[in-house]
mmCIF file of C-alpha atoms in Angstrom:
data_model
loop_
_atom_site.group_PDB
_atom_site.id
_atom_site.type_symbol
_atom_site.label_atom_id
_atom_site.label_comp_id
_atom_site.label_asym_id
_atom_site.label_seq_id
_atom_site.Cartn_x
_atom_site.Cartn_y
_atom_site.Cartn_z
ATOM 1 C CA UNK A 1 0.011 -0.053 0.034
ATOM 2 C CA UNK A 2 1.442 3.385 -0.833
ATOM 3 C CA UNK A 3 1.080 6.266 1.364
ATOM 4 C CA UNK A 4 0.135 9.824 0.208
ATOM 5 C CA UNK A 5 2.975 12.067 -0.897
ATOM 6 C CA UNK A 6 2.473 14.406 1.973
ATOM 7 C CA UNK A 7 3.191 11.394 4.296
ATOM 8 C CA UNK A 8 6.162 9.908 2.618
ATOM 9 C CA UNK A 9 7.756 13.356 1.944
ATOM 10 C CA UNK A 10 7.123 15.701 4.808
ATOM 11 C CA UNK A 11 9.277 18.211 3.037
ATOM 12 C CA UNK A 12 7.178 18.517 -0.043
ATOM 13 C CA UNK A 13 4.879 21.265 1.303
ATOM 14 C CA UNK A 14 7.023 22.848 3.754
ATOM 15 C CA UNK A 15 9.026 25.761 2.643
ATOM 16 C CA UNK A 16 12.568 25.871 3.992
ATOM 17 C CA UNK A 17 12.606 22.169 5.016
ATOM 18 C CA UNK A 18 15.414 20.425 3.255
ATOM 19 C CA UNK A 19 16.197 17.453 5.514
ATOM 20 C CA UNK A 20 14.707 15.897 8.669
ATOM 21 C CA UNK A 21 16.465 13.413 11.079
ATOM 22 C CA UNK A 22 14.528 10.924 12.846
ATOM 23 C CA UNK A 23 16.349 9.536 16.038
ATOM 24 C CA UNK A 24 14.643 6.433 17.274
ATOM 25 C CA UNK A 25 15.966 5.212 20.625
ATOM 26 C CA UNK A 26 13.055 2.800 21.420
ATOM 27 C CA UNK A 27 14.115 -0.671 22.339
ATOM 28 C CA UNK A 28 12.523 -2.066 19.001
ATOM 29 C CA UNK A 29 14.105 -0.940 15.697
ATOM 30 C CA UNK A 30 12.269 1.829 14.139
ATOM 31 C CA UNK A 31 11.001 -0.204 11.390
ATOM 32 C CA UNK A 32 7.888 1.898 10.627
ATOM 33 C CA UNK A 33 9.871 5.104 10.090
ATOM 34 C CA UNK A 34 12.428 2.989 8.188
ATOM 35 C CA UNK A 35 9.706 1.591 5.790
ATOM 36 C CA UNK A 36 7.803 4.855 5.451
ATOM 37 C CA UNK A 37 11.006 6.952 4.498
ATOM 38 C CA UNK A 38 13.029 4.298 2.741
ATOM 39 C CA UNK A 39 14.608 5.866 -0.430
ATOM 40 C CA UNK A 40 13.609 9.505 0.634
ATOM 41 C CA UNK A 41 16.878 11.345 0.876
ATOM 42 C CA UNK A 42 15.203 14.290 2.816
ATOM 43 C CA UNK A 43 14.279 12.085 5.726
ATOM 44 C CA UNK A 44 17.311 10.398 7.532
ATOM 45 C CA UNK A 45 16.455 7.477 9.951
ATOM 46 C CA UNK A 46 18.721 6.376 12.683
ATOM 47 C CA UNK A 47 17.681 3.561 15.096
ATOM 48 C CA UNK A 48 19.625 2.154 18.091
ATOM 49 C CA UNK A 49 17.818 -0.923 19.288
ATOM 50 C CA UNK A 50 18.071 -4.417 20.885
ATOM 51 C CA UNK A 51 19.276 -6.974 18.298
ATOM 52 C CA UNK A 52 17.064 -9.764 19.938
ATOM 53 C CA UNK A 53 13.765 -7.776 20.234
ATOM 54 C CA UNK A 54 11.943 -7.751 17.035
ATOM 55 C CA UNK A 55 8.227 -8.089 17.136
ATOM 56 C CA UNK A 56 7.621 -7.336 13.457
ATOM 57 C CA UNK A 57 9.674 -7.402 10.144
ATOM 58 C CA UNK A 58 13.086 -5.792 10.291
ATOM 59 C CA UNK A 59 13.486 -2.833 7.829
ATOM 60 C CA UNK A 60 16.378 -1.024 6.598
ATOM 61 C CA UNK A 61 17.030 2.458 8.291
ATOM 62 C CA UNK A 62 19.570 4.777 6.955
ATOM 63 C CA UNK A 63 21.518 3.884 10.038
ATOM 64 C CA UNK A 64 20.709 0.828 12.142
ATOM 65 C CA UNK A 65 22.646 0.184 15.339
ATOM 66 C CA UNK A 66 21.908 -3.217 17.131
ATOM 67 C CA UNK A 67 22.855 -3.660 20.715
ATOM 68 C CA UNK A 68 22.951 -7.122 22.571
ATOM 69 C CA UNK A 69 20.187 -7.973 25.125
ATOM 70 C CA UNK A 70 21.327 -7.028 28.637
ATOM 71 C CA UNK A 71 23.412 -4.011 27.356
ATOM 72 C CA UNK A 72 24.142 -1.597 30.173
ATOM 73 C CA UNK A 73 24.570 2.063 30.523
ATOM 74 C CA UNK A 74 28.279 2.490 29.483
ATOM 75 C CA UNK A 75 28.103 0.427 26.315
ATOM 76 C CA UNK A 76 24.788 1.932 25.220
ATOM 77 C CA UNK A 77 25.929 5.511 25.873
ATOM 78 C CA UNK A 78 29.244 5.158 24.381
ATOM 79 C CA UNK A 79 27.601 3.685 21.189
ATOM 80 C CA UNK A 80 25.030 6.369 20.896
ATOM 81 C CA UNK A 81 27.568 9.171 21.519
ATOM 82 C CA UNK A 82 29.807 7.639 18.749
ATOM 83 C CA UNK A 83 27.052 7.468 16.127
ATOM 84 C CA UNK A 84 25.696 10.994 17.020
ATOM 85 C CA UNK A 85 29.269 12.271 16.474
ATOM 86 C CA UNK A 86 29.469 10.509 13.156
ATOM 87 C CA UNK A 87 26.123 11.925 11.999
ATOM 88 C CA UNK A 88 27.411 15.380 13.028
ATOM 89 C CA UNK A 89 30.549 14.943 11.094
ATOM 90 C CA UNK A 90 28.930 13.590 8.057
ATOM 91 C CA UNK A 91 29.248 16.041 5.021
ATOM 92 C CA UNK A 92 25.620 16.069 4.085
ATOM 93 C CA UNK A 93 26.105 19.244 2.019
ATOM 94 C CA UNK A 94 29.736 19.077 0.685
ATOM 95 C CA UNK A 95 28.836 21.273 -2.203
ATOM 96 C CA UNK A 96 27.995 24.204 0.251
ATOM 97 C CA UNK A 97 31.625 24.171 1.446
ATOM 98 C CA UNK A 98 32.785 25.483 -2.109
ATOM 99 C CA UNK A 99 34.122 28.967 -2.564
ATOM 100 C CA UNK A 100 34.213 30.108 1.067
ATOM 101 C CA UNK A 101 30.353 29.495 1.618
ATOM 102 C CA UNK A 102 29.346 28.568 5.077
ATOM 103 C CA UNK A 103 28.045 25.106 5.437
ATOM 104 C CA UNK A 104 24.296 24.815 5.782
ATOM 105 C CA UNK A 105 23.082 22.969 8.910
ATOM 106 C CA UNK A 106 22.406 19.386 8.096
ATOM 107 C CA UNK A 107 18.968 19.118 9.601
ATOM 108 C CA UNK A 108 16.017 21.604 9.497
ATOM 109 C CA UNK A 109 14.075 19.317 12.138
ATOM 110 C CA UNK A 110 15.100 16.472 14.424
ATOM 111 C CA UNK A 111 12.374 14.067 15.606
ATOM 112 C CA UNK A 112 13.283 12.152 18.783
ATOM 113 C CA UNK A 113 11.490 8.853 19.449
ATOM 114 C CA UNK A 114 12.252 8.598 23.140
ATOM 115 C CA UNK A 115 11.336 5.131 24.201
ATOM 116 C CA UNK A 116 11.982 4.206 27.661
ATOM 117 C CA UNK A 117 11.502 0.472 27.255
ATOM 118 C CA UNK A 118 15.320 0.417 27.377
ATOM 119 C CA UNK A 119 15.004 0.740 31.102
ATOM 120 C CA UNK A 120 16.310 -2.241 33.181
ATOM 121 C CA UNK A 121 12.857 -2.553 34.914
ATOM 122 C CA UNK A 122 10.901 -2.699 31.540
ATOM 123 C CA UNK A 123 8.946 -5.841 31.096
ATOM 124 C CA UNK A 124 9.556 -6.234 27.324
ATOM 125 C CA UNK A 125 12.753 -4.303 26.778
ATOM 126 C CA UNK A 126 15.802 -6.790 27.250
ATOM 127 C CA UNK A 127 18.234 -3.831 27.824
ATOM 128 C CA UNK A 128 19.515 -2.991 31.163
ATOM 129 C CA UNK A 129 19.780 0.826 31.133
ATOM 130 C CA UNK A 130 19.347 2.589 34.517
ATOM 131 C CA UNK A 131 17.258 5.805 35.048
ATOM 132 C CA UNK A 132 20.517 7.729 35.100
ATOM 133 C CA UNK A 133 21.543 6.182 31.841
ATOM 134 C CA UNK A 134 18.218 7.191 30.251
ATOM 135 C CA UNK A 135 18.862 10.662 31.552
ATOM 136 C CA UNK A 136 22.266 10.807 30.077
ATOM 137 C CA UNK A 137 20.932 9.564 26.717
ATOM 138 C CA UNK A 138 18.359 12.302 26.597
ATOM 139 C CA UNK A 139 21.099 14.810 27.345
ATOM 140 C CA UNK A 140 23.280 13.449 24.511
ATOM 141 C CA UNK A 141 20.420 13.770 22.075
ATOM 142 C CA UNK A 142 19.405 17.289 23.413
ATOM 143 C CA UNK A 143 22.959 18.547 23.235
ATOM 144 C CA UNK A 144 23.362 16.968 19.558
ATOM 145 C CA UNK A 145 20.143 18.876 18.475
ATOM 146 C CA UNK A 146 21.611 22.104 19.986
ATOM 147 C CA UNK A 147 24.884 21.621 18.300
ATOM 148 C CA UNK A 148 22.970 20.970 14.929
ATOM 149 C CA UNK A 149 20.979 24.247 15.496
ATOM 150 C CA UNK A 150 17.875 22.151 14.717
ATOM 151 C CA UNK A 151 14.369 22.290 16.450
ATOM 152 C CA UNK A 152 13.760 19.050 18.302
ATOM 153 C CA UNK A 153 10.366 17.295 18.553
ATOM 154 C CA UNK A 154 10.142 14.656 21.228
ATOM 155 C CA UNK A 155 7.734 11.835 20.730
ATOM 156 C CA UNK A 156 6.958 9.448 23.610
ATOM 157 C CA UNK A 157 7.978 5.945 23.155
ATOM 158 C CA UNK A 158 7.588 2.428 24.486
ATOM 159 C CA UNK A 159 7.833 1.746 28.238
ATOM 160 C CA UNK A 160 6.067 -1.381 29.799
ATOM 161 C CA UNK A 161 5.932 -1.876 33.630
ATOM 162 C CA UNK A 162 6.244 -5.268 35.337
ATOM 163 C CA UNK A 163 4.272 -4.616 38.588
ATOM 164 C CA UNK A 164 5.624 -1.319 39.745
ATOM 165 C CA UNK A 165 4.786 1.638 37.457
ATOM 166 C CA UNK A 166 7.038 4.163 39.190
ATOM 167 C CA UNK A 167 10.333 3.464 37.311
ATOM 168 C CA UNK A 168 8.669 3.594 33.798
ATOM 169 C CA UNK A 169 6.679 6.739 34.697
ATOM 170 C CA UNK A 170 9.591 8.374 36.027
ATOM 171 C CA UNK A 171 11.616 7.680 32.946
ATOM 172 C CA UNK A 172 8.796 8.927 30.827
ATOM 173 C CA UNK A 173 8.493 12.170 32.886
ATOM 174 C CA UNK A 174 12.173 12.596 32.811
ATOM 175 C CA UNK A 175 12.316 12.772 29.002
ATOM 176 C CA UNK A 176 10.319 16.124 29.308
ATOM 177 C CA UNK A 177 11.307 17.493 32.512
ATOM 178 C CA UNK A 178 15.066 17.348 32.364
#
């Protein structure tokens, strides 16, 4: 099934929007965004997710980073920091560096899918990220968007409590309060 052009190309009717980045940090691969925007060079999709936690067909994002089940704060945050830096350094607009012109900012908009199902107490997540780790993850994304000089839209993501809702609710709230 094909989606309407306004869905597959959010830049088509928006003046001044050249490129959008979707940072999907839910525990599951961002396969919906990957499928929806596949082949659209105006929307870049970046997903960091658990390698052993696919509940539907895996799709190909522009950048997919799989982490092992049980991954903890240090490995997760080091990986995320590395790939955000690589995105930041990528020459999306090399042609704008010619003849002394200032390089344009690479993204006009960043969407952040802020899943908290990476939390160690999540019922479905399979990663072992602490509340402090989630806070540090959020800060990495917020700082990245600031350096990119791009507006950041935060979208709530997964988070599935076992018996105690407090850790998951705290993680969700922290995305918006910190």
